[in-house]
């Protein structure tokens, strides 16, 4: 690290990487999608298209969520750098649980995921997370996607 360059010498410059954006309804399913960047317009677009105005949205302190109130949402912020992870019923624990499963799965099973296939991995873990309380429905749902290949009545 130097006075003119605060970045340690052994660290590469940050690369523009896609971001996995996620939303979860309290005690319900998660939705994940890969977005190209963390800009305000990019991160707010899925919120504006998928959530009804008047909904309460709990987010971390990311500046990109600033201004959701202008669109008719109730916006509650948990700044994990400054305060605890929950305050008066406001938390982001549900989505943090999804991130934990996604990261553990990628790091433990796949080791590396290319940006080209990131959405497929995110959707796999979205499916697993959404079936976590009823794993017995996972196989039938997967097989129903391929009805011509897997005819359950013949097997």
mmCIF file of C-alpha atoms in Angstrom:
data_model
loop_
_atom_site.group_PDB
_atom_site.id
_atom_site.type_symbol
_atom_site.label_atom_id
_atom_site.label_comp_id
_atom_site.label_asym_id
_atom_site.label_seq_id
_atom_site.Cartn_x
_atom_site.Cartn_y
_atom_site.Cartn_z
ATOM 1 C CA UNK A 1 0.000 0.000 0.000
ATOM 2 C CA UNK A 2 1.307 3.465 -0.779
ATOM 3 C CA UNK A 3 0.157 7.020 -0.198
ATOM 4 C CA UNK A 4 -0.756 7.462 -3.854
ATOM 5 C CA UNK A 5 -2.299 4.013 -4.222
ATOM 6 C CA UNK A 6 -4.156 2.810 -1.127
ATOM 7 C CA UNK A 7 -4.702 -0.617 -2.700
ATOM 8 C CA UNK A 8 -2.264 -3.273 -1.459
ATOM 9 C CA UNK A 9 0.283 -4.164 -4.146
ATOM 10 C CA UNK A 10 -0.793 -7.824 -4.255
ATOM 11 C CA UNK A 11 -4.473 -7.065 -4.961
ATOM 12 C CA UNK A 12 -5.724 -6.850 -8.506
ATOM 13 C CA UNK A 13 -7.978 -4.044 -9.586
ATOM 14 C CA UNK A 14 -11.628 -4.907 -9.075
ATOM 15 C CA UNK A 15 -13.219 -6.413 -12.140
ATOM 16 C CA UNK A 16 -16.719 -5.687 -13.292
ATOM 17 C CA UNK A 17 -18.574 -8.792 -12.195
ATOM 18 C CA UNK A 18 -22.245 -9.663 -12.416
ATOM 19 C CA UNK A 19 -24.223 -9.523 -9.187
ATOM 20 C CA UNK A 20 -26.820 -11.950 -7.898
ATOM 21 C CA UNK A 21 -29.787 -9.890 -6.730
ATOM 22 C CA UNK A 22 -32.309 -11.499 -4.417
ATOM 23 C CA UNK A 23 -35.670 -10.800 -2.840
ATOM 24 C CA UNK A 24 -37.523 -12.917 -0.312
ATOM 25 C CA UNK A 25 -40.945 -12.546 1.207
ATOM 26 C CA UNK A 26 -40.779 -13.058 4.943
ATOM 27 C CA UNK A 27 -41.113 -16.820 5.615
ATOM 28 C CA UNK A 28 -41.743 -17.541 1.935
ATOM 29 C CA UNK A 29 -39.935 -18.055 -1.353
ATOM 30 C CA UNK A 30 -36.864 -16.306 -2.674
ATOM 31 C CA UNK A 31 -36.402 -14.833 -6.154
ATOM 32 C CA UNK A 32 -32.875 -14.482 -7.502
ATOM 33 C CA UNK A 33 -31.599 -12.992 -10.707
ATOM 34 C CA UNK A 34 -28.248 -11.992 -12.101
ATOM 35 C CA UNK A 35 -27.845 -8.289 -12.809
ATOM 36 C CA UNK A 36 -24.934 -6.601 -14.568
ATOM 37 C CA UNK A 37 -24.113 -4.060 -11.849
ATOM 38 C CA UNK A 38 -25.141 -2.597 -8.515
ATOM 39 C CA UNK A 39 -26.435 0.719 -9.797
ATOM 40 C CA UNK A 40 -29.612 2.200 -8.381
ATOM 41 C CA UNK A 41 -31.603 1.740 -11.594
ATOM 42 C CA UNK A 42 -30.458 -1.853 -11.955
ATOM 43 C CA UNK A 43 -31.277 -2.959 -8.412
ATOM 44 C CA UNK A 44 -34.546 -1.081 -8.146
ATOM 45 C CA UNK A 45 -35.953 -2.338 -11.479
ATOM 46 C CA UNK A 46 -36.884 -5.833 -10.181
ATOM 47 C CA UNK A 47 -38.432 -4.296 -7.066
ATOM 48 C CA UNK A 48 -40.566 -1.940 -9.127
ATOM 49 C CA UNK A 49 -41.773 -4.723 -11.444
ATOM 50 C CA UNK A 50 -42.367 -7.489 -8.886
ATOM 51 C CA UNK A 51 -43.550 -5.729 -5.706
ATOM 52 C CA UNK A 52 -46.727 -3.734 -5.186
ATOM 53 C CA UNK A 53 -46.391 -0.146 -3.985
ATOM 54 C CA UNK A 54 -47.188 -0.001 -0.293
ATOM 55 C CA UNK A 55 -45.093 -3.108 0.386
ATOM 56 C CA UNK A 56 -42.547 -2.911 3.184
ATOM 57 C CA UNK A 57 -39.032 -3.520 1.915
ATOM 58 C CA UNK A 58 -36.174 -4.255 4.315
ATOM 59 C CA UNK A 59 -32.699 -3.799 2.851
ATOM 60 C CA UNK A 60 -29.121 -3.470 3.926
ATOM 61 C CA UNK A 61 -27.523 -0.037 3.839
ATOM 62 C CA UNK A 62 -26.626 -0.188 0.134
ATOM 63 C CA UNK A 63 -27.126 3.279 -1.351
ATOM 64 C CA UNK A 64 -28.696 1.796 -4.493
ATOM 65 C CA UNK A 65 -31.957 1.235 -2.605
ATOM 66 C CA UNK A 66 -32.203 4.920 -1.672
ATOM 67 C CA UNK A 67 -35.405 6.546 -2.916
ATOM 68 C CA UNK A 68 -37.757 3.561 -2.852
ATOM 69 C CA UNK A 69 -40.165 5.692 -0.820
ATOM 70 C CA UNK A 70 -40.709 7.894 -3.898
ATOM 71 C CA UNK A 71 -42.210 4.851 -5.617
ATOM 72 C CA UNK A 72 -44.683 4.205 -2.804
ATOM 73 C CA UNK A 73 -42.778 1.608 -0.781
ATOM 74 C CA UNK A 74 -42.153 1.570 2.944
ATOM 75 C CA UNK A 75 -38.362 1.240 3.120
ATOM 76 C CA UNK A 76 -36.657 -0.019 6.289
ATOM 77 C CA UNK A 77 -32.861 -0.153 6.404
ATOM 78 C CA UNK A 78 -30.550 -2.300 8.489
ATOM 79 C CA UNK A 79 -27.033 -0.930 8.332
ATOM 80 C CA UNK A 80 -25.013 -3.937 9.451
ATOM 81 C CA UNK A 81 -21.874 -1.837 9.733
ATOM 82 C CA UNK A 82 -23.420 0.443 12.356
ATOM 83 C CA UNK A 83 -26.003 -1.536 14.261
ATOM 84 C CA UNK A 84 -27.247 -4.974 15.080
ATOM 85 C CA UNK A 85 -28.684 -7.311 12.474
ATOM 86 C CA UNK A 86 -32.267 -6.765 13.638
ATOM 87 C CA UNK A 87 -34.127 -3.787 14.996
ATOM 88 C CA UNK A 88 -37.793 -3.786 16.025
ATOM 89 C CA UNK A 89 -38.794 -6.580 13.620
ATOM 90 C CA UNK A 90 -36.714 -5.181 10.770
ATOM 91 C CA UNK A 91 -34.065 -7.570 9.481
ATOM 92 C CA UNK A 92 -32.592 -9.096 6.358
ATOM 93 C CA UNK A 93 -31.942 -12.504 7.914
ATOM 94 C CA UNK A 94 -34.081 -14.405 5.394
ATOM 95 C CA UNK A 95 -32.118 -13.255 2.362
ATOM 96 C CA UNK A 96 -28.840 -13.596 4.287
ATOM 97 C CA UNK A 97 -29.762 -17.260 4.865
ATOM 98 C CA UNK A 98 -30.193 -17.708 1.125
ATOM 99 C CA UNK A 99 -26.814 -16.057 0.426
ATOM 100 C CA UNK A 100 -25.195 -18.393 2.962
ATOM 101 C CA UNK A 101 -26.602 -21.475 1.191
ATOM 102 C CA UNK A 102 -25.694 -20.166 -2.258
ATOM 103 C CA UNK A 103 -22.113 -19.305 -1.296
ATOM 104 C CA UNK A 104 -21.573 -22.553 0.617
ATOM 105 C CA UNK A 105 -22.903 -24.564 -2.315
ATOM 106 C CA UNK A 106 -20.744 -22.823 -4.865
ATOM 107 C CA UNK A 107 -17.611 -22.838 -2.709
ATOM 108 C CA UNK A 108 -18.105 -26.394 -1.456
ATOM 109 C CA UNK A 109 -19.454 -28.139 -4.535
ATOM 110 C CA UNK A 110 -18.584 -26.224 -7.651
ATOM 111 C CA UNK A 111 -15.490 -24.300 -6.512
ATOM 112 C CA UNK A 112 -15.777 -21.854 -9.432
ATOM 113 C CA UNK A 113 -18.732 -20.509 -11.367
ATOM 114 C CA UNK A 114 -18.318 -18.557 -14.581
ATOM 115 C CA UNK A 115 -20.348 -15.419 -15.145
ATOM 116 C CA UNK A 116 -21.902 -17.126 -18.177
ATOM 117 C CA UNK A 117 -23.554 -19.801 -16.002
ATOM 118 C CA UNK A 118 -24.052 -17.844 -12.772
ATOM 119 C CA UNK A 119 -27.801 -17.473 -13.330
ATOM 120 C CA UNK A 120 -28.213 -21.266 -13.642
ATOM 121 C CA UNK A 121 -26.443 -21.853 -10.338
ATOM 122 C CA UNK A 122 -28.445 -19.107 -8.640
ATOM 123 C CA UNK A 123 -31.700 -20.627 -9.938
ATOM 124 C CA UNK A 124 -30.637 -24.091 -8.723
ATOM 125 C CA UNK A 125 -30.127 -22.779 -5.213
ATOM 126 C CA UNK A 126 -33.303 -20.704 -5.436
ATOM 127 C CA UNK A 127 -35.193 -23.939 -6.174
ATOM 128 C CA UNK A 128 -33.490 -25.766 -3.299
ATOM 129 C CA UNK A 129 -34.149 -22.910 -0.883
ATOM 130 C CA UNK A 130 -37.801 -22.660 -1.872
ATOM 131 C CA UNK A 131 -38.258 -26.428 -1.360
ATOM 132 C CA UNK A 132 -36.386 -26.515 1.952
ATOM 133 C CA UNK A 133 -39.496 -27.206 4.036
ATOM 134 C CA UNK A 134 -40.850 -29.938 1.753
ATOM 135 C CA UNK A 135 -37.957 -31.761 0.078
ATOM 136 C CA UNK A 136 -40.307 -34.558 -1.003
ATOM 137 C CA UNK A 137 -41.687 -32.268 -3.711
ATOM 138 C CA UNK A 138 -38.268 -31.558 -5.267
ATOM 139 C CA UNK A 139 -37.983 -34.655 -7.468
ATOM 140 C CA UNK A 140 -41.569 -34.597 -8.801
ATOM 141 C CA UNK A 141 -41.238 -30.894 -9.642
ATOM 142 C CA UNK A 142 -37.942 -31.470 -11.438
ATOM 143 C CA UNK A 143 -39.347 -34.408 -13.386
ATOM 144 C CA UNK A 144 -42.449 -32.429 -14.357
ATOM 145 C CA UNK A 145 -40.216 -30.020 -16.271
ATOM 146 C CA UNK A 146 -39.200 -32.894 -18.575
ATOM 147 C CA UNK A 147 -42.466 -34.811 -19.128
ATOM 148 C CA UNK A 148 -41.408 -36.399 -22.425
ATOM 149 C CA UNK A 149 -38.169 -37.760 -21.019
ATOM 150 C CA UNK A 150 -39.492 -38.992 -17.688
ATOM 151 C CA UNK A 151 -42.933 -40.544 -17.882
ATOM 152 C CA UNK A 152 -43.561 -41.452 -14.253
ATOM 153 C CA UNK A 153 -46.446 -43.799 -15.073
ATOM 154 C CA UNK A 154 -44.223 -46.043 -17.233
ATOM 155 C CA UNK A 155 -41.510 -46.407 -14.580
#
